[in-house]
Coordinates of C-alpha atoms in Angstrom, one line a residue:
X4 CA 49.7 -27.5 95.0
X5 CA 46.9 -30.2 95.2
X6 CA 47.8 -30.8 98.8
X7 CA 47.6 -27.1 99.6
X8 CA 44.2 -26.9 97.8
X9 CA 42.8 -29.8 99.9
X10 CA 44.3 -28.3 103.1
X11 CA 42.7 -25.0 102.5
X12 CA 39.3 -26.5 101.6
X13 CA 39.5 -28.7 104.8
X14 CA 40.2 -25.6 106.9
X15 CA 37.2 -23.7 105.5
X16 CA 34.9 -26.7 106.0
X17 CA 36.0 -26.8 109.6
X18 CA 35.3 -23.2 110.1
X19 CA 31.8 -22.9 108.5
X20 CA 28.8 -25.1 108.4
X21 CA 27.6 -23.6 105.1
X22 CA 27.9 -25.6 101.9
X23 CA 26.8 -23.3 99.1
X24 CA 26.8 -24.4 95.4
X25 CA 27.2 -20.8 94.1
X26 CA 30.2 -18.5 94.3
X27 CA 30.7 -14.9 93.3
X28 CA 34.0 -13.1 92.6
X29 CA 33.6 -9.4 93.2
X30 CA 36.1 -7.3 91.2
X31 CA 37.3 -3.6 91.2
X32 CA 34.7 -1.3 92.8
X33 CA 32.1 -4.1 92.9
X34 CA 32.7 -5.4 96.4
X35 CA 29.6 -3.6 97.6
X36 CA 27.5 -6.5 96.4
X37 CA 28.7 -8.1 99.6
X38 CA 26.3 -5.7 101.4
X39 CA 23.5 -7.6 99.8
X40 CA 24.6 -10.8 101.5
X41 CA 23.4 -11.8 105.0
X42 CA 26.8 -12.8 106.3
X43 CA 27.0 -16.0 108.3
X44 CA 30.8 -16.4 108.3
X45 CA 33.6 -14.3 107.0
X46 CA 37.4 -14.8 106.9
X47 CA 40.2 -12.4 106.0
X48 CA 42.4 -13.9 103.3
X49 CA 45.4 -13.5 105.5
X50 CA 43.9 -15.9 108.0
X51 CA 43.1 -18.7 105.5
X52 CA 45.9 -21.2 105.0
X53 CA 47.7 -21.0 101.7
X54 CA 45.5 -18.1 100.4
X55 CA 47.0 -15.2 98.6
X56 CA 46.3 -11.7 99.9
X57 CA 44.7 -9.0 97.7
X58 CA 46.9 -5.8 97.5
X59 CA 44.7 -3.7 95.2
X60 CA 42.7 -0.7 96.4
X61 CA 39.0 -1.5 96.2
X62 CA 39.5 -5.2 97.0
X63 CA 38.6 -5.8 100.6
X64 CA 40.3 -9.2 100.9
X65 CA 37.6 -11.3 102.6
X66 CA 36.0 -14.7 102.0
X67 CA 32.3 -14.5 102.8
X68 CA 29.7 -17.2 103.4
X69 CA 26.0 -16.2 103.7
X70 CA 22.6 -15.8 102.2
X71 CA 21.9 -13.8 99.1
X72 CA 18.1 -13.7 99.0
X73 CA 17.0 -17.2 99.5
X74 CA 20.2 -18.9 98.5
X75 CA 23.5 -19.8 100.2
X76 CA 26.5 -18.3 98.5
X77 CA 30.3 -18.0 98.8
X78 CA 31.8 -14.6 97.8
X79 CA 35.4 -13.5 97.3
X80 CA 35.4 -9.8 98.2
X81 CA 38.6 -9.0 96.2
X82 CA 40.5 -11.1 93.7
X83 CA 44.1 -11.7 92.8
X84 CA 45.9 -10.5 89.7
X85 CA 48.9 -11.6 87.7
X86 CA 50.3 -8.0 87.8
X87 CA 50.5 -8.1 91.6
X88 CA 53.3 -10.6 91.2
X89 CA 51.4 -13.8 91.7
X90 CA 51.7 -16.7 89.3
X91 CA 48.7 -18.1 87.6
X92 CA 48.5 -21.0 90.0
X93 CA 48.1 -18.5 92.8
X94 CA 45.7 -16.3 90.9
X95 CA 43.4 -19.2 90.3
X96 CA 44.0 -21.0 93.7
X97 CA 40.6 -19.9 95.1
X98 CA 38.7 -21.4 92.1
X99 CA 40.5 -24.7 92.8
X100 CA 39.3 -24.5 96.4
X101 CA 35.8 -23.7 95.2
X102 CA 35.7 -27.0 93.3
X103 CA 36.8 -28.8 96.5
X104 CA 34.0 -27.1 98.4
X105 CA 31.4 -28.2 95.9
X106 CA 30.7 -25.0 94.0
X107 CA 28.7 -25.7 90.8
X108 CA 28.2 -22.1 89.5
X109 CA 30.5 -19.2 89.5
X110 CA 29.6 -15.5 88.9
X111 CA 32.5 -13.2 88.0
X112 CA 32.6 -9.4 87.6
X113 CA 35.2 -6.9 86.6
X114 CA 35.8 -3.3 85.5
X115 CA 36.8 -3.0 81.8
X116 CA 37.6 -0.5 79.1
X117 CA 35.1 -0.5 76.3
X118 CA 36.2 -0.6 72.7
X119 CA 32.9 -1.2 71.0
X120 CA 31.7 2.2 69.5
X121 CA 28.2 1.4 70.7
X122 CA 29.3 1.2 74.3
X123 CA 29.2 4.0 76.9
X124 CA 30.6 4.4 80.4
X125 CA 28.4 2.6 82.9
X126 CA 27.2 -0.1 80.5
X127 CA 26.9 -3.6 81.8
X128 CA 28.5 -6.0 79.3
X129 CA 27.4 -9.6 79.5
X130 CA 30.5 -11.6 78.6
X131 CA 29.8 -14.0 75.7
X132 CA 33.4 -15.1 75.1
X133 CA 37.0 -14.1 75.8
X134 CA 40.4 -13.7 74.3
X135 CA 43.3 -14.7 76.5
X136 CA 46.2 -12.3 76.1
X137 CA 47.9 -13.2 79.4
X138 CA 51.6 -14.3 79.2
X139 CA 51.1 -17.4 81.3
X140 CA 48.3 -19.9 80.9
X141 CA 46.5 -21.0 84.1
X142 CA 46.5 -24.7 83.0
X143 CA 50.3 -24.7 82.2
X144 CA 52.1 -27.6 83.9
X145 CA 50.9 -31.0 85.1
X146 CA 47.2 -31.5 84.4
X147 CA 44.9 -31.3 87.4
X148 CA 42.5 -34.3 87.7
X149 CA 39.4 -32.0 87.6
X150 CA 39.4 -32.0 83.8
X151 CA 41.0 -33.1 80.6
X152 CA 44.5 -32.2 79.4
X153 CA 43.0 -30.3 76.4
X154 CA 39.7 -28.7 77.5
X155 CA 37.1 -27.8 74.9
X156 CA 36.4 -24.0 75.1
X157 CA 33.5 -23.5 72.7
X158 CA 31.1 -22.5 75.6
X159 CA 33.1 -21.1 78.4
X160 CA 30.3 -18.7 79.4
X161 CA 27.2 -20.8 80.0
X162 CA 24.5 -20.1 77.4
X163 CA 21.6 -20.8 79.7
X164 CA 22.9 -18.4 82.3
X165 CA 23.4 -15.8 79.6
X166 CA 19.8 -16.3 78.5
X167 CA 18.6 -15.9 82.1
X168 CA 20.5 -12.7 82.4
X169 CA 19.0 -11.3 79.2
X170 CA 15.5 -12.1 80.4
X171 CA 16.1 -10.5 83.8
X172 CA 17.6 -7.4 82.4
X173 CA 14.6 -7.1 80.0
X174 CA 12.1 -7.6 82.8
X175 CA 13.7 -5.0 85.0
X176 CA 14.5 -2.5 82.3
X177 CA 18.2 -2.6 82.8
X178 CA 20.4 -1.7 79.8
X179 CA 22.9 -4.4 79.0
X180 CA 25.3 -4.9 76.1
X181 CA 27.2 -8.0 75.1
X182 CA 30.6 -8.7 73.9
X183 CA 34.0 -10.4 74.0
X184 CA 36.4 -9.7 76.9
X185 CA 40.1 -9.6 76.3
X186 CA 42.5 -10.1 79.3
X187 CA 46.0 -8.5 79.5
X188 CA 48.5 -8.8 82.2
X189 CA 48.5 -5.1 83.2
X190 CA 49.0 -3.0 85.3
X191 CA 49.2 -0.3 82.7
X192 CA 46.0 0.8 81.0
X193 CA 46.0 0.5 77.2
X194 CA 47.5 2.9 74.7
X195 CA 45.3 4.1 71.9
X196 CA 47.1 1.8 69.5
X197 CA 46.6 -1.2 71.8
X198 CA 42.8 -0.4 72.1
X199 CA 42.6 -0.3 68.3
X200 CA 44.5 -3.5 67.9
X201 CA 42.4 -5.4 70.5
X202 CA 39.2 -4.2 68.9
X203 CA 40.5 -5.4 65.5
X204 CA 41.2 -8.8 67.1
X205 CA 37.4 -9.0 67.9
X206 CA 37.4 -7.8 71.5
X207 CA 34.7 -5.4 72.8
X208 CA 36.2 -4.8 76.3
X209 CA 39.6 -5.2 77.9
X210 CA 40.7 -5.7 81.4
X211 CA 43.3 -7.4 83.7
X212 CA 41.5 -10.3 85.3
X213 CA 38.7 -12.8 85.0
X214 CA 39.9 -15.0 82.2
X215 CA 42.4 -17.1 84.2
X216 CA 39.7 -17.8 86.8
X217 CA 37.1 -18.7 84.2
X218 CA 39.5 -21.1 82.4
X219 CA 40.1 -23.0 85.6
X220 CA 36.5 -23.0 86.6
X221 CA 35.6 -24.4 83.1
X222 CA 38.3 -27.0 83.6
X223 CA 36.7 -28.0 86.8
X224 CA 33.2 -28.3 85.2
X225 CA 31.9 -25.2 87.1
X226 CA 29.3 -23.2 85.1
X227 CA 30.4 -19.6 84.6
X228 CA 28.6 -16.3 84.0
X229 CA 30.4 -12.9 83.8
X230 CA 29.7 -9.2 83.6
X231 CA 32.0 -6.4 82.8
X232 CA 31.2 -2.8 83.9
X233 CA 32.4 -0.4 81.2
X234 CA 34.3 2.1 83.3
X235 CA 36.2 3.9 80.5
X236 CA 36.3 4.0 76.8
X237 CA 39.1 2.9 74.4
X238 CA 37.2 4.1 71.3
X239 CA 39.2 6.1 68.7
X240 CA 38.4 9.8 69.2
X241 CA 37.0 9.3 72.7
X242 CA 40.1 8.1 74.6
X243 CA 41.0 10.2 77.6
X244 CA 43.4 9.8 80.6
X245 CA 42.1 7.3 83.1
X246 CA 42.9 6.5 86.7
X247 CA 42.1 3.6 89.1
X248 CA 40.1 6.0 91.2
X249 CA 37.9 7.0 88.2
X250 CA 37.4 3.3 87.4
X251 CA 36.2 2.7 90.9
X252 CA 33.8 5.6 90.8
X253 CA 32.3 4.5 87.5
X254 CA 31.9 0.9 88.8
X255 CA 30.3 2.0 92.1
X256 CA 27.8 4.2 90.2
X257 CA 26.3 1.2 88.3
X258 CA 26.9 -1.5 90.9
X259 CA 23.3 -1.6 92.1
X260 CA 22.1 -2.6 88.7
X261 CA 24.7 -5.4 88.4
X262 CA 23.8 -6.5 91.9
X263 CA 20.1 -6.7 90.9
X264 CA 20.9 -9.0 88.0
X265 CA 23.2 -11.2 90.1
X266 CA 20.7 -11.4 92.9
X267 CA 17.9 -12.5 90.7
X268 CA 20.0 -15.0 88.8
X269 CA 21.2 -16.6 92.1
X270 CA 17.5 -16.8 93.1
X271 CA 16.5 -18.6 89.9
X272 CA 19.3 -21.1 89.7
X273 CA 18.2 -24.7 90.5

């Protein structure tokens, strides 16, 4: 796997002159942030050696290099999920490649079901912590030399980046909430009993991604910041049937606000 990571990073370096320090992973319904990026180079996942291919509707499947405001960025327009049949090494492969490319800060986004009774559809939840409910751990197996065998996890989501996001949201009058994100394998949405159980565990939102990527980024020493868009509610008495199309619509409706926070944060990063 290490040889494949280095091979992929070498291919990318040979095909773009850009060397950004910031990367963004754009999840379900959130790929439109790519429209904010002045694209210099873009590559379809299928054309990149060793790269998985995104199979989920709403995930374009492109690796983008360009300018977001006054900063160079790398963006994954579409991510990979365990429920697609990939193993965790494949799901987190792009993050390992990011490390080889010199990425220092990673922004992640996702669509999630809200379980906190104070949440409403369309809320932007700043992720303060997570619960890993995936059946396979992304660091299982021989330890990669990017980090220790037993990584400390007390601050997976960078506190300074969280403070920056809070300040920006307040300045711009954007409503944000905060909470713990729980990751399951999917692809089914949760039953009412599962929503109740996860909230009892201490989770405020639940989804099917993000945590494996964040764990590997943390293992690599990459600072991480994440936002969940609350696209449906798993609150007792408010649970209704949900579809992937509805999740996409809810995410698209609030995407400009998330894009504004991301854009300003990228601008302010040293």
